[in-house]
C-alpha atoms as one frame of an Amber mdcrd trajectory, in Angstrom:
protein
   0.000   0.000   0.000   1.558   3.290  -0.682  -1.717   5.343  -1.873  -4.874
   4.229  -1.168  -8.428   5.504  -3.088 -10.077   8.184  -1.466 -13.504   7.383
  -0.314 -14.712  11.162  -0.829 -13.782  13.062  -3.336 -11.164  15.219  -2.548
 -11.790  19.154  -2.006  -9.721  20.842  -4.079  -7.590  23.976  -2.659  -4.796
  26.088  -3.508  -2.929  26.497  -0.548  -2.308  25.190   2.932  -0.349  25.764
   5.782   0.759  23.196   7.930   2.558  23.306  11.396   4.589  20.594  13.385
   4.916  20.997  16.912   6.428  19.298  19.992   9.070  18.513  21.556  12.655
  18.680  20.510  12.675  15.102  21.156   9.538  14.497  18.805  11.210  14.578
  15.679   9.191  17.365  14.040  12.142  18.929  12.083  12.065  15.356  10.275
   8.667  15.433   9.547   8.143  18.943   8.090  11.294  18.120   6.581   9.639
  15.119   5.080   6.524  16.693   3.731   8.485  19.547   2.335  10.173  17.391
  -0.096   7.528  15.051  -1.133   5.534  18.064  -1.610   8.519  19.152  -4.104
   8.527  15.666  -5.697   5.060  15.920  -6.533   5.928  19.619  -7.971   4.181
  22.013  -5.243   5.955  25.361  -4.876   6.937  25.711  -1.273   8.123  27.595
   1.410   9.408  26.243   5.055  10.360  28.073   8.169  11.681  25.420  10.877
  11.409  27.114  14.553  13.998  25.316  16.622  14.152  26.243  20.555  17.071
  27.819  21.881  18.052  25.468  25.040  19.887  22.566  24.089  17.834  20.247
  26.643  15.027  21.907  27.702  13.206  19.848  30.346  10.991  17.487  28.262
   7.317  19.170  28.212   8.100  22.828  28.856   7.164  25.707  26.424  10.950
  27.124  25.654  11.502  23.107  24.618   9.095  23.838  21.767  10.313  23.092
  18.467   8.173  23.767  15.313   8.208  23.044  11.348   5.745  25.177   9.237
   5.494  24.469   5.813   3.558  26.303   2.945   2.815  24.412  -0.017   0.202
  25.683  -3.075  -0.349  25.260  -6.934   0.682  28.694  -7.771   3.944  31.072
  -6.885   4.187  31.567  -3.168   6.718  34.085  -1.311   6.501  33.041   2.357
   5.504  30.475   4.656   2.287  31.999   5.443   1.025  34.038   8.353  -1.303
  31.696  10.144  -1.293  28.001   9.634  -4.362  26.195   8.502  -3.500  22.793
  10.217  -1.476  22.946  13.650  -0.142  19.763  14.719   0.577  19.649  18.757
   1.969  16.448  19.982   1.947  18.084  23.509   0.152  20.642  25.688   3.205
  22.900  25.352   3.275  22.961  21.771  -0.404  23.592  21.970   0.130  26.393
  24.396   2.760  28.283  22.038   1.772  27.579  18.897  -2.358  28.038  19.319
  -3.191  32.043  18.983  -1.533  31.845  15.675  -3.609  29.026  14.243  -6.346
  30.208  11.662 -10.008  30.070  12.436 -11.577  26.785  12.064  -8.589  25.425
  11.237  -7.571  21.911  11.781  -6.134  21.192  14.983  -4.795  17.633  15.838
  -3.495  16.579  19.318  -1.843  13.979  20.715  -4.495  13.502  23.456  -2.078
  10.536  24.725   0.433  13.500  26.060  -2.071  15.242  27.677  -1.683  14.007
  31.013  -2.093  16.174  34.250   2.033  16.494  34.397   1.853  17.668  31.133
  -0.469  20.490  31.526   0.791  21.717  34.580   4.239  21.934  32.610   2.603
  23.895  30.117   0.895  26.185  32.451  -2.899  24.910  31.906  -4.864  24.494
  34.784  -7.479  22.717  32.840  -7.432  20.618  30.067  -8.152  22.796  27.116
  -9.037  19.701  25.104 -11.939  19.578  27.294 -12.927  22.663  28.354 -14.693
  24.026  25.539 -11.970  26.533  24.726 -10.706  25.365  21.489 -14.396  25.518
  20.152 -13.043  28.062  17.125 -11.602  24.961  16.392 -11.803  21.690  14.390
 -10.255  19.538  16.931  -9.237  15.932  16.241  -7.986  14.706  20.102  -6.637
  11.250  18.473  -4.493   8.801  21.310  -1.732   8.829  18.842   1.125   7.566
  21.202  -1.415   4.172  21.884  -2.251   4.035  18.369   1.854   3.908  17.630
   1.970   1.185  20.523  -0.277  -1.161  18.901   1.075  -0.736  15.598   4.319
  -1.825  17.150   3.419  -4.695  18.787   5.530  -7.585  18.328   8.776  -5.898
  16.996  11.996  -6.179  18.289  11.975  -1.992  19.350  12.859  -0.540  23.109
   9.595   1.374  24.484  11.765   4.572  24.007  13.109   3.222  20.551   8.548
   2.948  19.721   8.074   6.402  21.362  10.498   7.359  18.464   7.906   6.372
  15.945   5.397   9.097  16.460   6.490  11.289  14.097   6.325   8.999  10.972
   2.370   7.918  11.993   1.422  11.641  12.507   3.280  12.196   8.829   1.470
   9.207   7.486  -1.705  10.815   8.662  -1.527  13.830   6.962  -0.158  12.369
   3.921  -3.474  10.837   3.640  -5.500  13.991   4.595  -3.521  15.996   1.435
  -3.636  13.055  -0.933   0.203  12.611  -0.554   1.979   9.529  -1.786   4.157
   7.845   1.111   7.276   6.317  -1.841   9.203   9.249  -1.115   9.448   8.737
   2.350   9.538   5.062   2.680  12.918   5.511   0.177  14.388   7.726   3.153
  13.752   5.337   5.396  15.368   2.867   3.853  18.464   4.606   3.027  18.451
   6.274   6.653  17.679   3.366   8.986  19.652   0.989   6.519  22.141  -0.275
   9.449  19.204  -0.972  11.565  16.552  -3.636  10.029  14.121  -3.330  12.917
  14.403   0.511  13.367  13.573   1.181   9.435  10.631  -1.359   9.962   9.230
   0.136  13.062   9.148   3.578  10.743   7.807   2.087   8.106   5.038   0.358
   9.964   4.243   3.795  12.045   4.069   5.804   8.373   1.521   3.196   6.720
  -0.480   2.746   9.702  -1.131   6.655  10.392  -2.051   7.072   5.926  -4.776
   3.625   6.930  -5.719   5.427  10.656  -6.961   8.257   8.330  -8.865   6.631
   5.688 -10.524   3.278   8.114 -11.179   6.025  11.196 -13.333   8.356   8.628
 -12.243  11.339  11.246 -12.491  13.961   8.648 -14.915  14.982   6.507 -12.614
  14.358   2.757  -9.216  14.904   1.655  -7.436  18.085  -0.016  -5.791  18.384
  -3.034  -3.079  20.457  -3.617  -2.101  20.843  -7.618   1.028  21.061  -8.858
   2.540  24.375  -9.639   3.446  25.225 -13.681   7.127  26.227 -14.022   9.896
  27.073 -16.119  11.324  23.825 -17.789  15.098  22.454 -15.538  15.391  19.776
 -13.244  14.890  21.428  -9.944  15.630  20.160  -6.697  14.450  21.441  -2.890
  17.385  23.793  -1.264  17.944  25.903   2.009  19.854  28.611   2.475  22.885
  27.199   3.857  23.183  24.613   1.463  22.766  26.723  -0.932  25.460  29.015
   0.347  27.884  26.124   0.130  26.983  24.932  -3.272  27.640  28.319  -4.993
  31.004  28.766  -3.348  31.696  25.081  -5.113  30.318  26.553  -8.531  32.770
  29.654  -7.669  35.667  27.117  -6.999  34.918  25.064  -9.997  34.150  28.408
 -12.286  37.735  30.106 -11.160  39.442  26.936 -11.230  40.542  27.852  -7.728
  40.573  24.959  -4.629  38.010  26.292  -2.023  38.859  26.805   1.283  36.621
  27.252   4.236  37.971  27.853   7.991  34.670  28.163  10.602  34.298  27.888
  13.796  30.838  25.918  14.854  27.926  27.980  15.722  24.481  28.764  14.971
  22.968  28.834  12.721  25.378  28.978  10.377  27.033  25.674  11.070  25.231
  23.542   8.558  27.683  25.675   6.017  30.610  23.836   6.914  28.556  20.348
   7.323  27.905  20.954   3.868  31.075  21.685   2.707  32.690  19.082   4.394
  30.889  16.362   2.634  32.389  17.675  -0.986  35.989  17.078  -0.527  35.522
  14.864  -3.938  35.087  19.262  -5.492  38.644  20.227  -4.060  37.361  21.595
  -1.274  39.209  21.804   2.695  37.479  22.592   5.222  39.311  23.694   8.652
  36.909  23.096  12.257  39.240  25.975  13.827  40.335  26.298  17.680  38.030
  29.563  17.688  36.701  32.178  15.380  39.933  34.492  14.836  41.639  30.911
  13.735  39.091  30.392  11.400  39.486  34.018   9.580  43.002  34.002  10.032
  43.492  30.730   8.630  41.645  32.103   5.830  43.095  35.114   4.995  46.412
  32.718   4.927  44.939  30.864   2.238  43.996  33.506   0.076  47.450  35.087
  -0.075  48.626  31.407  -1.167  46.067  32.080  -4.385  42.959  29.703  -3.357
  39.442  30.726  -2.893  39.267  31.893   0.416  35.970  31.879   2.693  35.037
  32.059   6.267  31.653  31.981   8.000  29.709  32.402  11.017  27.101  34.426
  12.739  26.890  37.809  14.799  28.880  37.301  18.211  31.507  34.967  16.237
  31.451  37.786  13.117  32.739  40.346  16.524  35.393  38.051  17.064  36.394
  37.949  13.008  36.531  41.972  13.451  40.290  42.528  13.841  41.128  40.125
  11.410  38.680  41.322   9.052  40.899  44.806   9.056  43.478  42.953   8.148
  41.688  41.751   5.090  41.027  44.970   4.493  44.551  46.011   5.079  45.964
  43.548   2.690  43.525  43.682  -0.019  42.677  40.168  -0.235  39.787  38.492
  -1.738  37.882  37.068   1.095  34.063  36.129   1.137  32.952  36.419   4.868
  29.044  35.080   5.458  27.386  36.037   8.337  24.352  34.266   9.193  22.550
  36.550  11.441  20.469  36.032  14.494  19.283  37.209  17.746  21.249  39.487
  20.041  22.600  41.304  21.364  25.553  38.790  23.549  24.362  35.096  22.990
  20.418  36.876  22.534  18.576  34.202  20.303  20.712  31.744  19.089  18.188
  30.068  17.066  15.964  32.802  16.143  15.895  35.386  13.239  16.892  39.120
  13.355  18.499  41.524  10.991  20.786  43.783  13.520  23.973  43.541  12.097
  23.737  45.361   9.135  25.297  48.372  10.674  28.207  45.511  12.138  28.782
  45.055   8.450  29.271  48.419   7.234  31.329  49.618  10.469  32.206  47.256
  12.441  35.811  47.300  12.567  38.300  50.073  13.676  39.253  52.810  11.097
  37.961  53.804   7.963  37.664  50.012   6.881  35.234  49.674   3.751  33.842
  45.990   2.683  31.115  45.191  -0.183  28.243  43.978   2.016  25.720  41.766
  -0.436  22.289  40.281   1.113  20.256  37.386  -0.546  16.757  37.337  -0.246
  15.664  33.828   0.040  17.238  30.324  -0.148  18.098  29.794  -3.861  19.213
  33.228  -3.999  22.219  32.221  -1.691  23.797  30.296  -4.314  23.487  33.342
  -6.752  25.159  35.793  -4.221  27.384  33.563  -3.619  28.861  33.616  -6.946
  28.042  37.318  -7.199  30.346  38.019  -4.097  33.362  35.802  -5.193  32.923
  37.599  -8.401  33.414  41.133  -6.709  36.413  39.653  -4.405  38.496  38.643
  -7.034  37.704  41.656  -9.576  37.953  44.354  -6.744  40.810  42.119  -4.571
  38.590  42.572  -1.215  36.795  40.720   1.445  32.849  40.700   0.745  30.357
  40.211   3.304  27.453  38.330   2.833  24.479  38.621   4.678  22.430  35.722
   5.554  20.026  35.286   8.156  18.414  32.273  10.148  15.271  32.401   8.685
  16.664  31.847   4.883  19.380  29.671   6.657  17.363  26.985   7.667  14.005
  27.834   5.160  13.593  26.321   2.275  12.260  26.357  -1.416  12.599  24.994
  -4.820  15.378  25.526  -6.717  15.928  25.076 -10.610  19.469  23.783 -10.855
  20.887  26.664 -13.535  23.455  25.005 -16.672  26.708  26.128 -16.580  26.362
  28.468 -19.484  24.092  30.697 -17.221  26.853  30.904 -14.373  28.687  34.330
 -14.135  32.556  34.494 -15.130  34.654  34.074 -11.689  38.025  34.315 -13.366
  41.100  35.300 -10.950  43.555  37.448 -12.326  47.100  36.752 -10.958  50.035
  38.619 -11.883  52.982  36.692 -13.332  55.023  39.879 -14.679  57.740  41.323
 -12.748  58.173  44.270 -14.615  57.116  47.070 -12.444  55.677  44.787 -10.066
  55.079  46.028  -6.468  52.072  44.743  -4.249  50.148  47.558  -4.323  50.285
  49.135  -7.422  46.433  50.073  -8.905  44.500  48.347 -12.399  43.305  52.327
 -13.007  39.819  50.489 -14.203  38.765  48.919 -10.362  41.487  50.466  -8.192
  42.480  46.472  -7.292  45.957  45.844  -6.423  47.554  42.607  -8.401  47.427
  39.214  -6.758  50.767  37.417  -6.797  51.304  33.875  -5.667  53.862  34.056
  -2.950  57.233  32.491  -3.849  56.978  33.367  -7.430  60.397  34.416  -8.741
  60.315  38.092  -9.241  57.222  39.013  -7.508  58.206  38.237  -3.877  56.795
  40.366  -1.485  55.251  41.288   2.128  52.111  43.079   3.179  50.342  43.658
   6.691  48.500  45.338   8.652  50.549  48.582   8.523  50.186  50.886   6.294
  51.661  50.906   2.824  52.991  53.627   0.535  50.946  54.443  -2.397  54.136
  54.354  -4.827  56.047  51.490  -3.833  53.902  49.062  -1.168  56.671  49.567
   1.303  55.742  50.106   4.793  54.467  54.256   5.023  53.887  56.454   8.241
  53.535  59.414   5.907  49.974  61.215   6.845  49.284  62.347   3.474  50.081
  58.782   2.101  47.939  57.773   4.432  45.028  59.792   3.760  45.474  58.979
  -0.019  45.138  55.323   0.944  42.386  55.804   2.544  40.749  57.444   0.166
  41.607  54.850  -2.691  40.315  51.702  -0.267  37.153  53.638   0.089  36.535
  54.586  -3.760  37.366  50.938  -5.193  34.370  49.896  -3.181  32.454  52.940
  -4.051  33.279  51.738  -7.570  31.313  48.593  -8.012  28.104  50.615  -7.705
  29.255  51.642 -10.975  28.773  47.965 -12.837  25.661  47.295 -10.816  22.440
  46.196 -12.834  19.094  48.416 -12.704  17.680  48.371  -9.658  14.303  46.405
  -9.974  11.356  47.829  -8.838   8.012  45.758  -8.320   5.379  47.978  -9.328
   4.195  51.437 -10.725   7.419  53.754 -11.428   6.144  56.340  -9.132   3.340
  56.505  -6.864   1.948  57.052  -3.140   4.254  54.558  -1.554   7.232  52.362
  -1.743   7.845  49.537   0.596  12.295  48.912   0.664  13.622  45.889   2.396
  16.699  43.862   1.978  17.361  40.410   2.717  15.232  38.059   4.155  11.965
  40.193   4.428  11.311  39.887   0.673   8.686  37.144   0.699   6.630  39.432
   2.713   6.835  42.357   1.391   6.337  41.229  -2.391   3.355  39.477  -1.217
   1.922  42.366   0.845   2.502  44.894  -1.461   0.728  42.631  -4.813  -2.450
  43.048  -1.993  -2.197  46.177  -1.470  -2.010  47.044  -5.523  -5.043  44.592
  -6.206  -6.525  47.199  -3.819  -5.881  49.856  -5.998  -3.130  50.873  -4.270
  -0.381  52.675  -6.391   2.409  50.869  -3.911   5.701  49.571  -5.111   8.408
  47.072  -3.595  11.948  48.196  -3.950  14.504  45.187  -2.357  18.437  45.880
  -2.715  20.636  42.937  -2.791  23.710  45.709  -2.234  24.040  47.361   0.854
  28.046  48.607  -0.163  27.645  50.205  -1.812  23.830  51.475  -2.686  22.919
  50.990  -6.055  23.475  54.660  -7.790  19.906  54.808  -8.509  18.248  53.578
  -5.207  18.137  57.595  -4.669  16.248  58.766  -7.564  14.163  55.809  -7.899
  12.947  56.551  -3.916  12.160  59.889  -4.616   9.403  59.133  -7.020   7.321
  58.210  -4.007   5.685  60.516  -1.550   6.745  58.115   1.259   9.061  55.486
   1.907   8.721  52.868   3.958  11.474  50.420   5.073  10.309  47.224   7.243
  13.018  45.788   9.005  13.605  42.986  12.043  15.739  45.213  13.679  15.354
  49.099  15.231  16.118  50.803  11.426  19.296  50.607  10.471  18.662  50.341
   6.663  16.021  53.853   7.036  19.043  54.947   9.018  21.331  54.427   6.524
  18.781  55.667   3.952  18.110  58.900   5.836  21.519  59.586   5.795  22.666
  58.859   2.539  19.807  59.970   0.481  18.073  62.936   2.661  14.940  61.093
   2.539  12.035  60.824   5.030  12.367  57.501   4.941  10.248  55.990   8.142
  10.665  52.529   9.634   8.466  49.537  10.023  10.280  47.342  12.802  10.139
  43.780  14.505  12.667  42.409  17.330  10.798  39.466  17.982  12.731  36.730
  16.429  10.125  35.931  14.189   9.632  37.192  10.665   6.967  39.260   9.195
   3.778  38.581   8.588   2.151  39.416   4.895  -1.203  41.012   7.267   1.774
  42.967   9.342   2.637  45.044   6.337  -0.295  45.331   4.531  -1.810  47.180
   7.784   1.497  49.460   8.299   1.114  50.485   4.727  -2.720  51.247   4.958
  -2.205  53.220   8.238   0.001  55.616   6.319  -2.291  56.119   3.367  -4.936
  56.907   5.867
């Protein structure tokens, strides 16, 4: 059995929102992950945003042990992983507790009524049972006893009790692949491959998934099936991709485009660690990976490599980025082409180690002592991180300078389809070393990008040193001259300014001038795309405006801004883009802003805007 008929036919939608919720223990990052990609295989467009909780144990049944999977799946082009979710699934009191008040309507809910014991509640903070109280009557409530309904299906296996606990996930995924009309191959292929060293684990899964698809169509608990159609694309072979993978996999295409060995030197920590997972497992590509002593190890070690002529990259996320910051001058210093990714999160300190934020956008452009410029780039959702990716090794060997890239932990761990792009369509990453001695010194200009040459060490005729300290204009020897210094200056800061100079149109989603324009950058973009296509079906004459990059500004972010009679820039942080805006472009830019460590909502900005059209 892998599909069965349905008995009614099946209502026919097209979208849903589902969310998985329990413990950390409960395996819902595995199950959302699970549904995600069969709902790729059968060609749904999709959007995920896993919620993971910040304590590393939390005690078993508590509400800051809550970890969630939401996944958005329709037949037609979707943007985010939508507000409110249509089906919340709450294996325990606590994840009921956190996760209800966003939960649609009459939406579905389904409980684990097994894990609502007295122990459990009281964990959770209910003094009654809200699964008999008459408080989720907004509700349509399926209480199923799916922990005895796992039990039974187990019987007679070889499985621990805890090892048959484990199974809950895969009957609660088998259940709602019946409920959306979801085939189960998909999954019972990863459970094969996963569980392959253990016989009786992969058939304990297996039994849990099949026998939570035939709970749902012998119990007759709901009233039909859905049907989610697939969504019409461009022709390619496309594939399912988050943002971290993605950031590893175009810093391979950059390797393999340059012809340079990659080399990554990180330092674990979240959420950007799944970066160097990834690029560990693609040694087979050329590529070393270095799991440094700590985070000044990892950029130093990097730095090291690009002077020896590879492809140089480092990674992590705020508080480890601080670390990176004298070393980072140094880049600067040297002129050295250096992609640094930082995967932003929560702060300030340790702050919210597994939650979403976009504060260090002014860490980016300042940061670091002295006038120290870097390209800062930002991709706005998970297949563009294998674009930027390219785009900022591109800039780092034309301009010979570190490039930041801005990630954050919602597109780090989201996810969406991806067509796989032919080689043809790849931007040129071609180093330029210098192999003539003539004339050679190491910091002598190309007039064109103001980059200094890039000589392998140790090649006869082009020895040489560089540092930290400064270095005269005319020869690269070491300078304490103050006008030298200020020329220096002057020349680090205008190659960067530079770049703005190559940049493509800046895209602009809507009318070309009008009452409003709605400018974000990075990970907001779902949102605010979506939002403002509401607010224009309206009859709204609003327009969406989303840089990809923040150093420098696009020359004709300006102009294009003051076509609109106001500005609005959303942010999940206090404003530091409208800040930056304010500043550069003397506009009355005004700020939209969310430190929760959650990302906007589509409803969120479509108010804000409405408010200020009055």
């Amino acid at each position: 059995m892998v599909r069965l008929p349905s008995k009614r036919p099946a209502n026919v939608v097209d979208d849903v929102v589902i969310r998985f919720s329990g413990d950390s223990g409960d395996g819902m990052q595995l199950t959302g992950t699970q549904f995600t990609h069969t709902a790729a295989t059968i060609g749904n467009d999709i959007s995920t945003f896993p919620d993971y909780p910040a304590e590393i144990r939390a005690p078993a049944g508590t509400t800051f042990g809550v970890s969630g999977f939401q996944i958005h799946f329709a037949s037609h082009n979707i943007f985010t992983p939508g507000d409110q979710p249509d089906v919340l699934v709450a294996m325990n009191p606590a994840a009921l507790k956190v996760n209800l008040p966003d939960l649609k309507t009459g939406g579905i809910l389904i409980a684990n009524r097994d894990a609502f014991t007295k122990a459990n509640l009281h964990k959770a903070g209910y003094e009654e049972d809200p699964l008999e109280n008459g408080s989720l009557e907004s509700y349509r409530v399926f209480s199923i006893d799916i922990t005895t309904q796992v039990e039974r299906t187990q019987e007679g296996s070889q499985l621990s009790f805890k090892e048959i606990g484990r199974t809950k996930n895969f009957w609660t995924l088998g259940l709602l692949y019946y409920l959306y009309d979801r085939p189960l191959e998909h999954t019972l292929g990863f459970i094969e491959k996963k569980f392959s060293g253990s016989p009786e684990v992969a058939e304990g899964n297996r039994r849990a998934l099949k026998a939570g698809y035939l709970y749902g169509y012998n119990s007759e608990l709901f009233q039909g099936t859905y049907e989610v159609a697939s969504t019409r694309r461009e022709p390619g072979l496309y594939r399912n991709i988050t943002g971290n993978q993605a950031i590893a996999w175009g810093a391979i295409a950059a390797s393999e485009k340059s012809g340079l060995p990659l080399f990554y030197g990180s330092y674990p920590i979240t959420p950007a660690s799944d970066i160097l997972h990834e690029l560990s497992r693609h040694k087979d590509f050329g590529v070393k990976t270095v799991q440094a002593e700590d985070e000044i190890a990892a950029v130093a070690s990097s730095i090291g490599a690009s002077f020896s002529g590879q492809l140089a990259m480092t990674g992590s996320s705020g508080p480890g980025i601080a670390l990176k910051t004298e070393a980072l001058g140094l880049a600067v210093a040297t002129e050295l082409p250096l992609v640094v990714v930082n995967v932003q999160r929560g702060g300030p300190s340790t702050g919210l180690p597994t939650k979403t934020e976009q504060s260090d956008l002014m860490q980016a452009l300042f940061g670091r002592n002295g006038e120290c410029p870097m390209p800062v780039l930002a991709p706005h959702s998970p297949p563009d991180c294998f674009t930027i990716m390219l785009e900022a090794f591109r800039i780092a060997l034309r301009y010979m300078t570190p490039v930041l890239v801005l990630s954050d932990g919602y597109i780090a761990n989201g996810s969406e389809p991806w067509r796989i792009p032919d080689e043809d369509e790849l931007p040129d990453v071609t180093p330029r070393f210098t192999t003539e001695p003539d004339g050679f010194h190491p910091f002598r200009r190309d007039p064109e990008t103001l980059s200094r040459p890039w000589a392998i060490p140790g090649t006869t005729g082009l020895e040489h040193r560089i540092g930290g300290l400064e270095r005269s204009f005319d020869t690269g020897h070491i300078s304490y001259d103050p006008e030298n210094h200020h020329k220096m200056v002057e020349t680090r800061q205008a190659k960067v300014d530079g770049i703005a100079r190559e940049l493509a149109p800046t895209e602009v989603d809507g009318p070309e001038e009008g009452e409003l324009a709605v400018v974000g950058w990075g990970s907001t973009y779902g949102a605010l795309k979506q939002a403002v296509h509401v607010l224009r079906e309206q009859g709204h004459a609003v327009a969406h405006v989303h840089p990809r990059y923040l150093n420098p500004l696009p020359a004709d972010l300006g102009p294009i801004l003051r076509r609109y009679r106001r500005v609005l820039v959303p942010e999940l942080n206090l404003g530091q883009l409208r800040t930056l805006i304010r500043a550069r472009f003397l506009i009355d830019a005004e700020g939209l802003n969310k430190v929760q460590g959650k990302p906007f909502k589509v409803n969120e900005i479509v108010d804000a805007v409405l408010r200020r059209l009055g």
